[in-house]
Short mmCIF file of C-alpha atoms in Angstrom, two decimals:
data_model
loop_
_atom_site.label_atom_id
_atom_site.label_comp_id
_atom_site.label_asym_id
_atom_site.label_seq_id
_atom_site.Cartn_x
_atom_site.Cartn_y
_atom_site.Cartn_z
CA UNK A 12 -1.10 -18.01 12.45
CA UNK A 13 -3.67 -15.33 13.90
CA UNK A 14 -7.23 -15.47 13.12
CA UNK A 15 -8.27 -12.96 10.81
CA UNK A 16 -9.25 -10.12 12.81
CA UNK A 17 -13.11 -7.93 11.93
CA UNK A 18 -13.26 -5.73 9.10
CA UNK A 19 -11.35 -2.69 10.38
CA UNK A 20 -13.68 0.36 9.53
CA UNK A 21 -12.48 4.01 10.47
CA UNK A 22 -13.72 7.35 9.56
CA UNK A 23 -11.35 9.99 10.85
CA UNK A 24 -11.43 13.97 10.49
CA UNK A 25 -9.82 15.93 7.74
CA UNK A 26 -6.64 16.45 10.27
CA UNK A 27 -3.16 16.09 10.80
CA UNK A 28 -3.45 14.08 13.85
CA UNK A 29 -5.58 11.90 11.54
CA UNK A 30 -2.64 10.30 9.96
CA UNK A 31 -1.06 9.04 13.30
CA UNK A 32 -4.38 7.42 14.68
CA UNK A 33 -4.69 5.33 11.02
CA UNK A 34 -1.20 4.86 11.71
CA UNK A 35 -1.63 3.07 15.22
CA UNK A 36 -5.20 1.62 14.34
CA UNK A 37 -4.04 -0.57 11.35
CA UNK A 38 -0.77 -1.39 13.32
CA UNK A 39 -2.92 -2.84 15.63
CA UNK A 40 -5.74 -4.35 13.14
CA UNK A 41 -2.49 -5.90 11.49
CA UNK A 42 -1.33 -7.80 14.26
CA UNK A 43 -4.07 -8.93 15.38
CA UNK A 44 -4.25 -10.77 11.91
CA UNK A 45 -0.86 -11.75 12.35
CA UNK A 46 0.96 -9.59 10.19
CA UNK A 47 4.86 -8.97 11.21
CA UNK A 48 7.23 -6.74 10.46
CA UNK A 49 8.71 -5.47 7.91
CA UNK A 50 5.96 -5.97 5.26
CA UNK A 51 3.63 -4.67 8.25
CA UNK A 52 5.61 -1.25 8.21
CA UNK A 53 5.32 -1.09 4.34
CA UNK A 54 1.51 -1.09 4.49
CA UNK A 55 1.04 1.22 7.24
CA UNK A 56 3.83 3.72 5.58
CA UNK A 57 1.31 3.21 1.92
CA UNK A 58 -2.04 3.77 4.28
CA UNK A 59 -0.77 6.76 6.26
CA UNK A 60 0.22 8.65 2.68
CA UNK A 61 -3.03 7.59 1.06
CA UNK A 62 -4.89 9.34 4.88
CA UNK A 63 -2.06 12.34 4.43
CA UNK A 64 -2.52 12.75 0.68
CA UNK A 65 -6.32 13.04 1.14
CA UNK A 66 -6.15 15.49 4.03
CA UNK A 67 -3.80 17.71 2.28
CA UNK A 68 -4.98 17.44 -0.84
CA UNK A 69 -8.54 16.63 -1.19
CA UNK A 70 -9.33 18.70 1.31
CA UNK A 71 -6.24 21.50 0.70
CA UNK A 72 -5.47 21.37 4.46
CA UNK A 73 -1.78 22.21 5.32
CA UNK A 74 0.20 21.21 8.17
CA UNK A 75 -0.13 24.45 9.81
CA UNK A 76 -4.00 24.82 9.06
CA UNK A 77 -6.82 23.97 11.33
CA UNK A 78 -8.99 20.83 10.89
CA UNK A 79 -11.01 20.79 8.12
CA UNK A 80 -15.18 19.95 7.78
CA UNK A 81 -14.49 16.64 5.64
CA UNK A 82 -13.55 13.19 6.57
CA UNK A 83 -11.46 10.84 5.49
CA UNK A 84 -12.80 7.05 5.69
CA UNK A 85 -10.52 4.11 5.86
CA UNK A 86 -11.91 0.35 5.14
CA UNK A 87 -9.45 -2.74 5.66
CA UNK A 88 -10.38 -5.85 4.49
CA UNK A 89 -8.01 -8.80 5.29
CA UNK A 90 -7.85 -12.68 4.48
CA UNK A 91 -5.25 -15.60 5.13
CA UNK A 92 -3.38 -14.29 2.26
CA UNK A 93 -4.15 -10.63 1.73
CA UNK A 94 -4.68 -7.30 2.60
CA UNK A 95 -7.02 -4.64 0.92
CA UNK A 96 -7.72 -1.18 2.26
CA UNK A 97 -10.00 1.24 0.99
CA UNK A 98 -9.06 5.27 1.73
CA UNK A 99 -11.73 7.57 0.98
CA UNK A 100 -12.26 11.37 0.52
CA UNK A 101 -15.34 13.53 -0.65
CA UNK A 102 -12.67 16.22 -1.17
CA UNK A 103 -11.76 17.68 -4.62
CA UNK A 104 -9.49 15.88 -7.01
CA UNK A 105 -6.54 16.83 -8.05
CA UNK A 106 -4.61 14.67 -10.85
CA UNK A 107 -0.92 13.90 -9.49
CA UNK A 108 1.56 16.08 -11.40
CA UNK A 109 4.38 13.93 -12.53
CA UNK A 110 7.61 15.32 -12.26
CA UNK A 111 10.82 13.53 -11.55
CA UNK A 112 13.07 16.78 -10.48
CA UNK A 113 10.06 17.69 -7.79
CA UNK A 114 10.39 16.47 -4.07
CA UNK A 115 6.77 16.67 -4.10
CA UNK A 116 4.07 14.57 -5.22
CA UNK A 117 5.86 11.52 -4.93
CA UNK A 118 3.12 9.77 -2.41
CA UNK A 119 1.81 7.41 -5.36
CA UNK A 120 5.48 6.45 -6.31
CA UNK A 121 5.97 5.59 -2.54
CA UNK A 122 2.64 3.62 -2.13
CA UNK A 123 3.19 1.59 -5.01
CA UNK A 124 6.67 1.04 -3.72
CA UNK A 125 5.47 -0.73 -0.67
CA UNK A 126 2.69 -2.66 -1.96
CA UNK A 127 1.64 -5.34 -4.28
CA UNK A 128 -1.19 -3.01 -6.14
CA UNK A 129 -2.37 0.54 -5.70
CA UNK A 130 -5.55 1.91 -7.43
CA UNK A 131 -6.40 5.69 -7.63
CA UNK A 132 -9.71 6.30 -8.20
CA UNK A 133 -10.30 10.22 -8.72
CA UNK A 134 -13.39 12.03 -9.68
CA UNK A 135 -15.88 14.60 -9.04
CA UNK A 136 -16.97 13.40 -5.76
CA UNK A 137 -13.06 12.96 -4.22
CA UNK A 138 -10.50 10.50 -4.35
CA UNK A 139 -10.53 6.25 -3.44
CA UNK A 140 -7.31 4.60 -3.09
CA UNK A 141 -7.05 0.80 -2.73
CA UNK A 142 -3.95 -0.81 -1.56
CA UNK A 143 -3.52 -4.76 -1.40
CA UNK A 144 -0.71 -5.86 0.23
CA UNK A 145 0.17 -9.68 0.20
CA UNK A 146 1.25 -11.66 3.53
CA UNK A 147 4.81 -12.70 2.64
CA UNK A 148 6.28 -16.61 3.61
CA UNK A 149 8.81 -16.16 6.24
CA UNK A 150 12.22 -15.46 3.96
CA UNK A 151 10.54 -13.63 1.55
CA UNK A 152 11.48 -9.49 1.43
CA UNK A 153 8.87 -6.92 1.68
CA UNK A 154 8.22 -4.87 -1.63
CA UNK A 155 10.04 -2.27 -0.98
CA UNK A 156 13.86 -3.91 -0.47
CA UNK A 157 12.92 -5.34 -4.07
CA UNK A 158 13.82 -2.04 -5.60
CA UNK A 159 9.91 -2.11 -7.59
CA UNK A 160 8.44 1.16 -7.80
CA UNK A 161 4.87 0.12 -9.54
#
């Protein structure tokens, strides 16, 4: 087994290339700890929605729309055992709108889908999402082939 690697600590612009460096920075943070694939691709698919969901909506920058003034910080903490990271926005919070017939808002649903626990965290001051993810033994599946969605 890898050493666990440093705290990984990012803070990345409001941005849509934002998404792809969290992307390849806690791919590589992962690794490094000895995290494999496929629960590796199930927490990096639940970080990069928390990075997306605060860029788009914390900060209500669309795909097409230039970078905004905010940041979005990103703080992975990781054991023998276990994964927690910490997403961060100052942006403004917006309650998820739950409806089953929508294609959108279904980032929680999908973050909770690939991890053990997810914890929104809105308020006046933006939005903190934790994820903890938990290694898996070798013939265990990851949490999303299990069919759980939260």
């Amino acid at each position: 087994m890898a050493s666990v690697p440093p705290l990984l600590d990012l803070t990345l612009a409001a941005d849509w290339v934002s998404p792809s460096v969290a992307r390849d920075r806690v791919r590589t943070w992962l690794r490094a700890g000895g995290w494999t694939s496929p629960h590796l691709d199930d927490l990096v698919l639940a970080i990069n929605e928390a990075v997306s969901n605060s860029i788009e909506h914390g900060y209500g920058i669309g795909p097409g729309d230039p970078a905004g003034t905010g940041v979005v910080e990103l703080r992975g903490e990781m054991t023998d055992h276990q994964v927690t990271v910490t997403v961060r926005d100052r942006g403004t919070w917006r309650p998820p709108v739950d409806d089953p017939a929508s294609t959108r808002g279904q980032g929680i649903r999908l973050m909770r889908a690939c991890v053990e626990e997810v914890t929104v965290d809105g308020s006046a001051d933006g939005t903190t999402v934790v994820l903890r993810g938990n290694r898996l033994a070798d013939d265990q599946e990851p949490a999303s082939a299990d069919g759980r969605s939260g």
